[in-house]
Coordinates of C-alpha atoms in Angstrom, one line a residue:
X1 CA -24.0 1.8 48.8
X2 CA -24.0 5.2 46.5
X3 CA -25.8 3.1 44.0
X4 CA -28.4 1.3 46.2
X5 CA -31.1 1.1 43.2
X6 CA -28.6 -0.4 40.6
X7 CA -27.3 -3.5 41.3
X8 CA -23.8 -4.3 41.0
X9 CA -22.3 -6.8 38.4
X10 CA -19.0 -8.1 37.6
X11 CA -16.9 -7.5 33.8
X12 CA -13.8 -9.0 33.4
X13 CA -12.6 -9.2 29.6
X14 CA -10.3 -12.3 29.7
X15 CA -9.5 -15.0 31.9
X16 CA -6.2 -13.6 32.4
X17 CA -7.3 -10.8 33.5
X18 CA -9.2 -9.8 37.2
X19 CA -12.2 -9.3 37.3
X20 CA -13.7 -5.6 38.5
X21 CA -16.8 -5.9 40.2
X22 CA -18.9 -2.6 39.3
X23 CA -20.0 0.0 41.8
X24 CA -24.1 -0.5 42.6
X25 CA -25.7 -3.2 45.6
X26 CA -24.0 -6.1 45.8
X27 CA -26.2 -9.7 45.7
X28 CA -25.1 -13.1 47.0
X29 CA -25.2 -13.9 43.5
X30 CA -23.2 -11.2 42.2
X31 CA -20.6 -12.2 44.6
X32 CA -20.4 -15.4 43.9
X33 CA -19.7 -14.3 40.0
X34 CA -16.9 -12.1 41.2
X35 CA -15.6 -14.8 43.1
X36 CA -15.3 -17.6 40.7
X37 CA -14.0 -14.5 37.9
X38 CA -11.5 -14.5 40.2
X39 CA -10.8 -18.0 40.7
X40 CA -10.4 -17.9 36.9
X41 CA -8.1 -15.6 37.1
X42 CA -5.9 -17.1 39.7
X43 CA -5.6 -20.0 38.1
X44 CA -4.7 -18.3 34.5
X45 CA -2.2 -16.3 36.2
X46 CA -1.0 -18.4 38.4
X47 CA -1.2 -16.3 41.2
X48 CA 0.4 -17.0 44.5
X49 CA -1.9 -17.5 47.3
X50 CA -0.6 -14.9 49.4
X51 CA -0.9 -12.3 46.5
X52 CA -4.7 -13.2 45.4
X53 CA -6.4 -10.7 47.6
X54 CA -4.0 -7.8 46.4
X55 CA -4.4 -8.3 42.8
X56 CA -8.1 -8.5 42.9
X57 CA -9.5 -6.1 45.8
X58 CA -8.9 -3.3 43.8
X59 CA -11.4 -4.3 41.0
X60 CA -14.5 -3.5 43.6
X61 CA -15.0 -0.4 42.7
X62 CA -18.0 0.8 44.7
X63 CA -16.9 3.7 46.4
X64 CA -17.7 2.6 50.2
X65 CA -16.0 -0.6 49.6
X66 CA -13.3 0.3 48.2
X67 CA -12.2 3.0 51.2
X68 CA -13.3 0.1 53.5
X69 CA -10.5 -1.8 51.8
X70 CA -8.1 1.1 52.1
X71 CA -8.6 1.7 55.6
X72 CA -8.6 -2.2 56.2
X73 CA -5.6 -3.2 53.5
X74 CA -2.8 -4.1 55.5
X75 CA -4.9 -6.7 57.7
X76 CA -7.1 -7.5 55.0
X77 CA -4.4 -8.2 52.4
X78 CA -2.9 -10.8 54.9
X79 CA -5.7 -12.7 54.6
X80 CA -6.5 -16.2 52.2
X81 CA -9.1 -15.3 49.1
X82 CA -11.2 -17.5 51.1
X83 CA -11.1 -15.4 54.0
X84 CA -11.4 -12.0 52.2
X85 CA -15.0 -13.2 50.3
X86 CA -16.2 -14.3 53.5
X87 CA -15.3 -11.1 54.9
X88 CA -16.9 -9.2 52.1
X89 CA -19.7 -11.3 52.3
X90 CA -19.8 -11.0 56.1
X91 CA -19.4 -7.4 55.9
X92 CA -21.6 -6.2 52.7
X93 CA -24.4 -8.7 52.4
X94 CA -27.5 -8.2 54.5
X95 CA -27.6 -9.7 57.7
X96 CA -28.9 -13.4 57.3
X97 CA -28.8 -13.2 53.5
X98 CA -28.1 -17.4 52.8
X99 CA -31.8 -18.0 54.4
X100 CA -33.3 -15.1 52.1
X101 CA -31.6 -17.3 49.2
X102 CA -33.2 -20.9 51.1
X103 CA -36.9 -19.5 51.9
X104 CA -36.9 -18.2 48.2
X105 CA -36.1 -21.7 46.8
X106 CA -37.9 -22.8 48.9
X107 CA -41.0 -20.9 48.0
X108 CA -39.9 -21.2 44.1
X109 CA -42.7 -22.6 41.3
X110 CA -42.3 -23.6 38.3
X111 CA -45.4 -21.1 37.6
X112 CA -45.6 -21.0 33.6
X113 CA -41.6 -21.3 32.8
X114 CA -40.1 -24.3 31.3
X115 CA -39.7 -26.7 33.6
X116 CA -35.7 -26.9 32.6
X117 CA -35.8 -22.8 33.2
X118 CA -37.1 -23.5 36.9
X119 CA -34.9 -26.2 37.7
X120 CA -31.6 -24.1 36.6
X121 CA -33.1 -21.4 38.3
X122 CA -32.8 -23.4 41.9
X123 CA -29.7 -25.1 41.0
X124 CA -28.4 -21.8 40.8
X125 CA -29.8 -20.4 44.1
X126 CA -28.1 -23.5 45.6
X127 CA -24.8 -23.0 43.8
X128 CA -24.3 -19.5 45.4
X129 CA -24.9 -21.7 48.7
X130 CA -22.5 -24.0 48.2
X131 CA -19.7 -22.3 47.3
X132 CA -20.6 -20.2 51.2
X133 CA -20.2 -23.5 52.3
X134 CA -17.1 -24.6 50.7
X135 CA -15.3 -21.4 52.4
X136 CA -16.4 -22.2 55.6
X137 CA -19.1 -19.7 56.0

């Protein structure tokens, strides 16, 4: 990414609105954020399922991704939201990135937080999990 040491996050100003997902390293989290942003979206808008990707791949604005898309866009536009995150995903996370996310809550302590802080921590660790696994992936 041309923004390796800054990581990427995700602004969107309304829920009518898409969300853009700024240039910088992308994170399961991050992508997960994005994703539901665009859920939001989707469902404000009431976007048409074989629209979603269109209206929203344009809001990753990282320069490598975005001419990935352009080279890609009239395979990748035919394909379910669904499909196009678990593409990204596939395509943009590190290789084996969902057991990074396990072996870290695995290894997570409470150390001196609040226990309520830790817990919400893992919970959202798994969340970013789950949703992988409601796509499929």
């Amino acid at each position: 990414m041309s923004t390796a040491s800054k990581t990427a996050k995700v602004e969107q100003s309304s829920a009518s609105k898409p969300p853009f997902l700024t240039a910088g390293e992308l994170t399961p989290e991050v992508l997960k954020t994005f994703e539901m942003g665009c859920t939001q979206f989707f469902l404000h808008k009431d976007v048409k399922a074989d629209e979603m990707v269109k209206k929203v791949a344009w809001g990753m604005q990282e320069p490598v991704i975005q001419d990935w898309y352009v080279t890609n866009r009239e395979r990748i536009d035919k394909l379910t939201f669904a499909e196009y995150m678990s593409e990204v995903r596939d395509y943009w996370l590190p290789s084996g990135w969902s057991d990074i996310v396990r072996r870290k809550m695995l290894a997570s302590t409470q150390g001196q937080r609040a226990f309520n802080e830790w817990a919400v921590d893992v919970q959202r660790q798994n969340s970013t999990l789950h949703l992988v696994n409601m796509n499929g992936r």
